[in-house]
CSV table of C-alpha atoms in Angstrom, one decimal:
chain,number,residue,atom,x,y,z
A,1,UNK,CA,-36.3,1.4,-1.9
A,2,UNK,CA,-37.1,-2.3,-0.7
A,3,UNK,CA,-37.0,-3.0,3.0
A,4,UNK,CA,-34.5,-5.3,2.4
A,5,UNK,CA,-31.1,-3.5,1.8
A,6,UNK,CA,-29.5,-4.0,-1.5
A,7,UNK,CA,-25.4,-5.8,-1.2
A,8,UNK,CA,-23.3,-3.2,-3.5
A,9,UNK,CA,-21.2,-5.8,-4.4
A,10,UNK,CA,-23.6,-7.9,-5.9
A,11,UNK,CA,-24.1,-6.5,-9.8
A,12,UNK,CA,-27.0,-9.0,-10.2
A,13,UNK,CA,-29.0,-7.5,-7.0
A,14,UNK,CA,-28.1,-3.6,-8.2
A,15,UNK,CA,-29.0,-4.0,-11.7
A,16,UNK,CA,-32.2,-5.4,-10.6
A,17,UNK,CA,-32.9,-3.0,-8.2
A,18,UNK,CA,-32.9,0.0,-11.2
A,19,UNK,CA,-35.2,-2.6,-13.9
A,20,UNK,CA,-37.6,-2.2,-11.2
A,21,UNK,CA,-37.2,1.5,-11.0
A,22,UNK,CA,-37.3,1.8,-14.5
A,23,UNK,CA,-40.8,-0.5,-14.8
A,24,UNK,CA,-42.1,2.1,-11.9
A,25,UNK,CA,-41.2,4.6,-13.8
A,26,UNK,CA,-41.9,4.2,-17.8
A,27,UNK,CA,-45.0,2.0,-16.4
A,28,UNK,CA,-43.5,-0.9,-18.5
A,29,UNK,CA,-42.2,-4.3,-18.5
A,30,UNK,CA,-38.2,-3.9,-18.1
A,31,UNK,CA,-35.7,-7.0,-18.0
A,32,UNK,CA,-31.9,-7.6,-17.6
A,33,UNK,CA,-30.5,-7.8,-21.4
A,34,UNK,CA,-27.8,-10.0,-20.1
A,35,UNK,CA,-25.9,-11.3,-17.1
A,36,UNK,CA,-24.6,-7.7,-15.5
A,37,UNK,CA,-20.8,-7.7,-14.4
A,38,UNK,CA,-18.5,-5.8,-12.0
A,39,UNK,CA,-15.5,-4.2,-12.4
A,40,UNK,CA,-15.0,-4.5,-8.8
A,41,UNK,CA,-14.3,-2.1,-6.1
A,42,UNK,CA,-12.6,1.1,-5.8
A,43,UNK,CA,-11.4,3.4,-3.5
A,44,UNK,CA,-14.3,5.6,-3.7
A,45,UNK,CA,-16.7,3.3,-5.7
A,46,UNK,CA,-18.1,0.0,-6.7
A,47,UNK,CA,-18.6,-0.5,-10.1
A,48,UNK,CA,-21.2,-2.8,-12.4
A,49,UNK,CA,-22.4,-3.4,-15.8
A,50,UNK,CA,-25.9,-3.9,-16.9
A,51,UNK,CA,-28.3,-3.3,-19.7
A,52,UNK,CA,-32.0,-3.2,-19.9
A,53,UNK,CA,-35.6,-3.8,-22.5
A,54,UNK,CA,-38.6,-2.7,-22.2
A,55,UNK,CA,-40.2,-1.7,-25.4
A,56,UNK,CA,-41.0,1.7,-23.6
A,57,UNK,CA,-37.7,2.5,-22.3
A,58,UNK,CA,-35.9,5.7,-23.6
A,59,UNK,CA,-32.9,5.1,-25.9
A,60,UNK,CA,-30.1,6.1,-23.3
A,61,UNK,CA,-31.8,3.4,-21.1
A,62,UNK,CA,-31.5,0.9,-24.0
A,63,UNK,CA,-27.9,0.8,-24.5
A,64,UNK,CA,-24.5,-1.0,-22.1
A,65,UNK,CA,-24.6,1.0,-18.9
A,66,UNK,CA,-22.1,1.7,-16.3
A,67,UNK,CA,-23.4,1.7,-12.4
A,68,UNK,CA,-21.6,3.4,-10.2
A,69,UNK,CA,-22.1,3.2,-6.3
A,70,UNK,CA,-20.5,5.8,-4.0
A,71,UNK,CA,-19.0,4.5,-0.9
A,72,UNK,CA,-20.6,7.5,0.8
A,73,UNK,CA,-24.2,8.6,1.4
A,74,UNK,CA,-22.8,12.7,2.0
A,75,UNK,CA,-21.5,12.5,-1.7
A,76,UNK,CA,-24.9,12.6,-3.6
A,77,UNK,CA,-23.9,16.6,-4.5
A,78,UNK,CA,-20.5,15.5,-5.7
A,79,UNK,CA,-21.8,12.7,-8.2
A,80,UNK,CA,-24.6,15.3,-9.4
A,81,UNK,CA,-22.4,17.7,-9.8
A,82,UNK,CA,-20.0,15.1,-12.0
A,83,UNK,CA,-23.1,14.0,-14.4
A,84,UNK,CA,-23.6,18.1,-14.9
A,85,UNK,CA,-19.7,18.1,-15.9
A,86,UNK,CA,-19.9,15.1,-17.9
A,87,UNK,CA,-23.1,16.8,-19.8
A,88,UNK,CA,-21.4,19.8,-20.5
A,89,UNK,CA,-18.2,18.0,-21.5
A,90,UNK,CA,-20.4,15.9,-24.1
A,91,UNK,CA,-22.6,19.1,-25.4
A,92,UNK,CA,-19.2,21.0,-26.5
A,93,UNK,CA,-18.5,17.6,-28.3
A,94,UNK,CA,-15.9,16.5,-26.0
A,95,UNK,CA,-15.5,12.5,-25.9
A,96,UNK,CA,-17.4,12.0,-22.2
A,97,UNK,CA,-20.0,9.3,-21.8
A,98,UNK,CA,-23.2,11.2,-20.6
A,99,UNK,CA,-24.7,10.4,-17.1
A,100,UNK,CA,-28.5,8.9,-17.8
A,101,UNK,CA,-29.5,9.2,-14.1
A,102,UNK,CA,-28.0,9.7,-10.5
A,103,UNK,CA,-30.1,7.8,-7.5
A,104,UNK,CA,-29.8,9.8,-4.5
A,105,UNK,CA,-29.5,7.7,-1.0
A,106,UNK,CA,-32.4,5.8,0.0
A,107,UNK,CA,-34.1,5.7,-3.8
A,108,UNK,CA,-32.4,1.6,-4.8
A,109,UNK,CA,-30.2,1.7,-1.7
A,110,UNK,CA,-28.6,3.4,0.6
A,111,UNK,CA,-26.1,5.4,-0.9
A,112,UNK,CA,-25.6,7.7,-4.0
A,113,UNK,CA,-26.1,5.6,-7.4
A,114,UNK,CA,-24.7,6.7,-10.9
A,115,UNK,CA,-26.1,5.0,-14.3
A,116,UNK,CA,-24.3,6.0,-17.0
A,117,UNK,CA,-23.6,5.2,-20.9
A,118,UNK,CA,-20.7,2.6,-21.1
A,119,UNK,CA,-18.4,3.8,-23.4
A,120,UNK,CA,-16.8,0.7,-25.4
A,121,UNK,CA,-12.8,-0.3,-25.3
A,122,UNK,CA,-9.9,-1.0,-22.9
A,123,UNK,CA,-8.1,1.4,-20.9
A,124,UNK,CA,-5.1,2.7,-22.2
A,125,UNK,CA,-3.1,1.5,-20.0
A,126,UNK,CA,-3.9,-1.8,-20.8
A,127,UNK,CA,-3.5,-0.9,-24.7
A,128,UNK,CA,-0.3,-0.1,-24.3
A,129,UNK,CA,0.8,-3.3,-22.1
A,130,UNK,CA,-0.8,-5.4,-24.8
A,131,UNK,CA,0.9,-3.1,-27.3
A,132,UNK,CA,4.0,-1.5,-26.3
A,133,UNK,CA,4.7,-0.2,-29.8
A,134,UNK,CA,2.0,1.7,-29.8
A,135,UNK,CA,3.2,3.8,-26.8
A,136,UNK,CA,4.3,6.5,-28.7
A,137,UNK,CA,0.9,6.9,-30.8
A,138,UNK,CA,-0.9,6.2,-27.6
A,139,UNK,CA,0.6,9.2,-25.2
A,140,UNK,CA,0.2,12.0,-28.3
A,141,UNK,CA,-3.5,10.9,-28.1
A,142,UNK,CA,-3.5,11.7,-24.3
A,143,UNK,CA,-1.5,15.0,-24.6
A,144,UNK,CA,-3.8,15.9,-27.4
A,145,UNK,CA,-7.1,15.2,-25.3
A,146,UNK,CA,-6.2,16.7,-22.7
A,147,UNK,CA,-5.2,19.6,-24.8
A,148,UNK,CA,-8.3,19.8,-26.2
A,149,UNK,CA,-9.8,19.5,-23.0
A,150,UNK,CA,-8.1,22.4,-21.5
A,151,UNK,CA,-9.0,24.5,-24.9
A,152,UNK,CA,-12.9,24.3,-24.5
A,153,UNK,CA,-14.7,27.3,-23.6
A,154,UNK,CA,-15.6,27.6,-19.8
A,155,UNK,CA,-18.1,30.6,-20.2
A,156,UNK,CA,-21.1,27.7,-19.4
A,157,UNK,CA,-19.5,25.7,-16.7
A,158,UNK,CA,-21.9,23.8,-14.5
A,159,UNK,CA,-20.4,25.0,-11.4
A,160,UNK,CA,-18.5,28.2,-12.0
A,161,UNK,CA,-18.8,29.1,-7.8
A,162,UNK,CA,-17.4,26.1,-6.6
A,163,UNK,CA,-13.4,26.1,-5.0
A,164,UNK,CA,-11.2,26.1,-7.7
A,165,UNK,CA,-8.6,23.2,-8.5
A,166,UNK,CA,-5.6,24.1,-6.1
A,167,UNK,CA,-8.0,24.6,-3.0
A,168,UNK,CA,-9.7,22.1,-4.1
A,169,UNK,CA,-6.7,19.8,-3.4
A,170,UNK,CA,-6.3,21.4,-0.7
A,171,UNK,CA,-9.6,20.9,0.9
A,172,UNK,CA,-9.2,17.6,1.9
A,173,UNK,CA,-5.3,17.8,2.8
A,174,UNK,CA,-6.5,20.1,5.6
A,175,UNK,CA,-9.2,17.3,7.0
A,176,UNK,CA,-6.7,14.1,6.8
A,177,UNK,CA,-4.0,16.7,8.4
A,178,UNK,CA,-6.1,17.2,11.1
A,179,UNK,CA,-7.3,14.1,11.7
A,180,UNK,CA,-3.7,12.5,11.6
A,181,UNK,CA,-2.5,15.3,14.0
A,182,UNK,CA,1.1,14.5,11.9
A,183,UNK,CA,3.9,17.5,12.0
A,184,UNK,CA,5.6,16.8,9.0
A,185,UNK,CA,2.3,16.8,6.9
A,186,UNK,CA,1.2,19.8,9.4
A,187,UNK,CA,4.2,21.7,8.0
A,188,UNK,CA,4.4,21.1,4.8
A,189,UNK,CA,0.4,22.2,4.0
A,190,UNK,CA,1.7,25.4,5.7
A,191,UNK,CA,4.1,26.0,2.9
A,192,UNK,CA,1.9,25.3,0.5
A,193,UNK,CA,-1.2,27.4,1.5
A,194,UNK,CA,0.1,30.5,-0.2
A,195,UNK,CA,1.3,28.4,-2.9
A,196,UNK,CA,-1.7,27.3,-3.9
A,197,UNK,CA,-3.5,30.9,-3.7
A,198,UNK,CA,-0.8,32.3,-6.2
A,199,UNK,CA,-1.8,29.0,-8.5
A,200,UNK,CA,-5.2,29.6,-8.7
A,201,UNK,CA,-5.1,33.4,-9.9
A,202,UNK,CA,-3.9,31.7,-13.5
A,203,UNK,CA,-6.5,31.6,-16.3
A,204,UNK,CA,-9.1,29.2,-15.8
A,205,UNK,CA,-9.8,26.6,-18.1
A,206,UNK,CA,-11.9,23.2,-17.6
A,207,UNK,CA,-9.4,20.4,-15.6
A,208,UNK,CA,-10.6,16.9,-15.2
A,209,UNK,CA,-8.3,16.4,-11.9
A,210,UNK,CA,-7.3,12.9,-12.3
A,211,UNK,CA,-6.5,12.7,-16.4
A,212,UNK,CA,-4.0,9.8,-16.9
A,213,UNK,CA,-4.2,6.2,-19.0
A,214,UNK,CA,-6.6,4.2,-16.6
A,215,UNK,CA,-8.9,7.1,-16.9
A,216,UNK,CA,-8.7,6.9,-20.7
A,217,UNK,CA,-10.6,4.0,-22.8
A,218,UNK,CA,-9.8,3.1,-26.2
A,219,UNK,CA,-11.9,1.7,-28.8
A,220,UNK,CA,-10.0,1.9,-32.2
A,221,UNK,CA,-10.3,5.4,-33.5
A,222,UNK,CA,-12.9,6.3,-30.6
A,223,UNK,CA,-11.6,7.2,-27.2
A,224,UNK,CA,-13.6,8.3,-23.9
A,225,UNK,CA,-12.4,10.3,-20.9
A,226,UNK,CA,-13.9,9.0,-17.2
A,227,UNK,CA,-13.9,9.3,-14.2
A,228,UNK,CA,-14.9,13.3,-13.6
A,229,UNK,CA,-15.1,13.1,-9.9
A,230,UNK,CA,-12.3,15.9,-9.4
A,231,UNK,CA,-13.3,17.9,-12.4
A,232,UNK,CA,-12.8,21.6,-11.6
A,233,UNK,CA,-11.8,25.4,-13.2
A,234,UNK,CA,-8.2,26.4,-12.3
A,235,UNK,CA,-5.0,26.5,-14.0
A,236,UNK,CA,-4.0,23.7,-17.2
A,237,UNK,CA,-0.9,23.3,-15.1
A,238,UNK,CA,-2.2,21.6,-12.1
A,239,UNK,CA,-4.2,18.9,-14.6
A,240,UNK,CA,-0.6,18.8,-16.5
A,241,UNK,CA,1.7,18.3,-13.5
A,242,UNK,CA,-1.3,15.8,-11.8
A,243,UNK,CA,-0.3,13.6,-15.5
A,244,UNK,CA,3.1,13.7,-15.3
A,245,UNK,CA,3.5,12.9,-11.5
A,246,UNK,CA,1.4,10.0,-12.2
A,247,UNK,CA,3.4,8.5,-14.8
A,248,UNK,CA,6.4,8.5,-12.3
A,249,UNK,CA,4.7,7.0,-9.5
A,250,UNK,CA,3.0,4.6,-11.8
A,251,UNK,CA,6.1,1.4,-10.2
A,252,UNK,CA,5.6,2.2,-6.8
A,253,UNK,CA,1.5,1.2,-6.9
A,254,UNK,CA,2.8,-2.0,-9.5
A,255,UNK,CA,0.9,-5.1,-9.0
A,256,UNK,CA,4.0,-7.1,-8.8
A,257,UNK,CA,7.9,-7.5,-8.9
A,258,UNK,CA,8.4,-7.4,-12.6
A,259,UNK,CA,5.7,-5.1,-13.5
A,260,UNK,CA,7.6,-2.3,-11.1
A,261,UNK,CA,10.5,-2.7,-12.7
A,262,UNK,CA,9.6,-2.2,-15.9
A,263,UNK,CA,7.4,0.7,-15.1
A,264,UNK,CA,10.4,2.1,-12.9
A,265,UNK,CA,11.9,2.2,-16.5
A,266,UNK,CA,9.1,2.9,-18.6
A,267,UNK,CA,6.8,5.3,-16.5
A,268,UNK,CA,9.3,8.6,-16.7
A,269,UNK,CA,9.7,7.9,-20.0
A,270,UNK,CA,6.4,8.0,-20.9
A,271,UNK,CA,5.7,11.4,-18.4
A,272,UNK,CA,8.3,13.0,-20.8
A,273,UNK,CA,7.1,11.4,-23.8
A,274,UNK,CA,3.3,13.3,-23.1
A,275,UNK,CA,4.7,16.3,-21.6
A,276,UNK,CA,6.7,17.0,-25.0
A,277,UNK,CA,3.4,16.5,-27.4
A,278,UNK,CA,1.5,18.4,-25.0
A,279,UNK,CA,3.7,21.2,-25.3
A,280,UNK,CA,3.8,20.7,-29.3
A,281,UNK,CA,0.5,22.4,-28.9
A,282,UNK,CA,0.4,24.7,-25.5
A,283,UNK,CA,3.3,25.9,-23.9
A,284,UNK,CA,4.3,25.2,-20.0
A,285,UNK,CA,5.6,26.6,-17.6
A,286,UNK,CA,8.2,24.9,-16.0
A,287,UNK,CA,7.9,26.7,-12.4
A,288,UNK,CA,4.2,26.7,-12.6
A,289,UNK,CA,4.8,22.6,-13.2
A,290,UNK,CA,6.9,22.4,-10.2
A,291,UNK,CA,4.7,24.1,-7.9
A,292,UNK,CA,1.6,22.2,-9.0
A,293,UNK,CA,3.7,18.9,-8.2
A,294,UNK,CA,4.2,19.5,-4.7
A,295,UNK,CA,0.6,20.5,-4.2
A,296,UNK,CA,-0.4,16.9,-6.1
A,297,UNK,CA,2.1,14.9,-3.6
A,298,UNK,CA,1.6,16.6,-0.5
A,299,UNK,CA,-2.7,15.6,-1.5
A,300,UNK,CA,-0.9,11.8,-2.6
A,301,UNK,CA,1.0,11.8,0.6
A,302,UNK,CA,-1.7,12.5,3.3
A,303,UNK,CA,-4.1,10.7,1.5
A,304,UNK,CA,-1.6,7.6,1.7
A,305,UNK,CA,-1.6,8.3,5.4
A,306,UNK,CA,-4.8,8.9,6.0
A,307,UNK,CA,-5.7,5.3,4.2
A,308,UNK,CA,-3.2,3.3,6.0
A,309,UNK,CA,-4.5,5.3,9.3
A,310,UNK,CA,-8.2,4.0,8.6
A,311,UNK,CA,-9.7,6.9,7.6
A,312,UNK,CA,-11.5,5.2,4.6
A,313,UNK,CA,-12.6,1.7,6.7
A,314,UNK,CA,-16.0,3.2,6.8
A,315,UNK,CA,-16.3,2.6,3.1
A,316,UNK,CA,-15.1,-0.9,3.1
A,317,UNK,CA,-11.8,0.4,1.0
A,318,UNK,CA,-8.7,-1.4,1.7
A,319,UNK,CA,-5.7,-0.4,2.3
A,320,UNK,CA,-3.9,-1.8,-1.1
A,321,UNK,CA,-1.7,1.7,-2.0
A,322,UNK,CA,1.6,0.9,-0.2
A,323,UNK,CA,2.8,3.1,2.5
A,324,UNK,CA,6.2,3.5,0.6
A,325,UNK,CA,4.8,5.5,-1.9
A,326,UNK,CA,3.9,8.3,0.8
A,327,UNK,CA,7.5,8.5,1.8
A,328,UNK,CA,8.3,9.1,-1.8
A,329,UNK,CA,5.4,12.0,-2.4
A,330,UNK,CA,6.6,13.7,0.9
A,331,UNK,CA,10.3,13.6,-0.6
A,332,UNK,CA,9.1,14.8,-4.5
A,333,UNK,CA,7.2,17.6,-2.2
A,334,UNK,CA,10.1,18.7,-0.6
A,335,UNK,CA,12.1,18.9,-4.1
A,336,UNK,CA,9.4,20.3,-5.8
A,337,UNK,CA,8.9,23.3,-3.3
A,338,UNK,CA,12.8,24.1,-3.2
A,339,UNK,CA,13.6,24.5,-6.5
């Protein structure tokens, strides 16, 4: 690592931080193939693009790569543990991009570094505002990935002993609650503790924990799933209920005016739209759903609250989600739980 630290946000100064690495390490002469790119910042993660030569680089270093920064340096376990998930994903022939290496803090800088393969296209969610037609086609492509997903064998699961997915929402409800010292929220994770211990007795399949259309690229025929971070074993339900809620909430996080009125319209139509094709194929259970929602908004509702409380300053994330959209995850919680 140079003495000199590294600016996350600058794609130019990361990508040349890892050709140096990479002429270290294959004792070789490595370049930038073009001008590397950002795709900004997330809440978790800054994103760039970059690709390398070097006529002794391996081929996974050869082709568009994705480099991805976490916000934390305590979360180098968590992005190994996501390459190990991606691997596995793309060994049983399921469309993931394989990890190529993870950097752990104070390797190119000072916190944990992803490189990945780039997997080409657009999100789907920007396929289907370009080409609203194609909704239809589009969500049966999503229910049927995630269906396959959910139908791969988990008998070599790169981390069989960690929490399973309802604690594993549950995990970090219990910090933010503490840290926000806030009754309702205190209240409502008491209800759902022995929820979430009856959900997590149901079979256990492979759940990517955040599976909806931004998450999704499209290339043509070809399609790749991201984003692994709250991959996990548990019940296809919670991954299910996760999709569907999303598509409902999708207006209240809208960019604009217009673009939250049509996705007031559009968003529950789609939810039902992928729940149906996903059901063509695996049957749900309706009570199952319902339970899993409340667990996914009580998560979206402290989460909200924690974010607008600070909690994520540290990181240099902003506080862009708006604070509606907790008031409306605390009130889908509360119908979720009594019906």
């Amino acid at each position: 690592m140079s003495d000199s630290p590294i600016d996350i946000h600058d794609a130019g100064a990361v990508a040349t931080a890892v050709a140096g690495w990479l002429a270290q390490r294959f004792d070789d002469t490595v370049a930038l193939a073009d001008t590397p790119s950002t795709a900004g910042d997330g809440l978790d993660n800054v994103i760039h693009f970059a690709r390398f030569t070097g006529g002794r680089l391996p081929d996974a270093w050869r082709g568009p790569l994705v480099l991805r920064i976490h916000r934390y340096p305590d979360r180098l376990a968590l992005a190994q543990r996501e390459a190990a998930v991606q691997g596995w994903c793309a060994d049983l022939g399921y469309p993931a991009p394989r990890m190529v290496h993870v950097f752990g803090p104070g390797e190119l800088c000072h916190l944990p570094l992803q490189v990945m393969e780039r997997a080409p296209g657009v999100t789907m969610i920007d396929a289907l505002k370009r080409s609203p037609w194609r909704a239809p086609m589009l969500v049966r492509r999503l229910a049927a990935l995630h269906v396959q997903l959910h139908e791969l064998p988990v008998d070599h699961w790169p981390d069989p002993d960690a929490p399973l997915l309802a604690d594993r929402r549950l995990r970090s409800v219990r910090t933010w609650v503490d840290a926000l010292d806030d009754p309702d929220l205190r209240a409502a994770l008491r209800r759902a503790e022995p929820v979430a211990l009856e959900l997590d007795r149901a079979p256990r399949v492979a759940n990517h924990g955040d599976f909806h259309p931004l998450n999704v690229l499209v290339d043509g025929d070809r399609v790749a799933v991201i984003d692994w971070t709250d991959a996990a074993l548990g019940d296809r339900h919670g991954d299910v209920a996760r999709t569907a809620l999303l598509f409902r909430a999708a207006a209240l996080a809208a960019d604009n005016r217009l673009e939250r009125i049509a996705l007031a319209r559009v968003g529950p139509v789609l939810g039902r739209m992928y729940l149906r094709a996903y059901q063509r194929s695996a049957p749900l259970d309706a009570t199952r759903l319902r339970r899993w929602e409340a667990l996914h908004a009580l998560h979206g509702w402290a989460q909200i609250r924690s974010l607008h409380a600070g909690a994520f300053d540290e990181g240099g994330a902003r506080a862009d989600v708006p604070e509606a959209m907790a008031d409306w995850l605390a009130q889908r919680f509360a119908r979720a739980m009594a019906d």
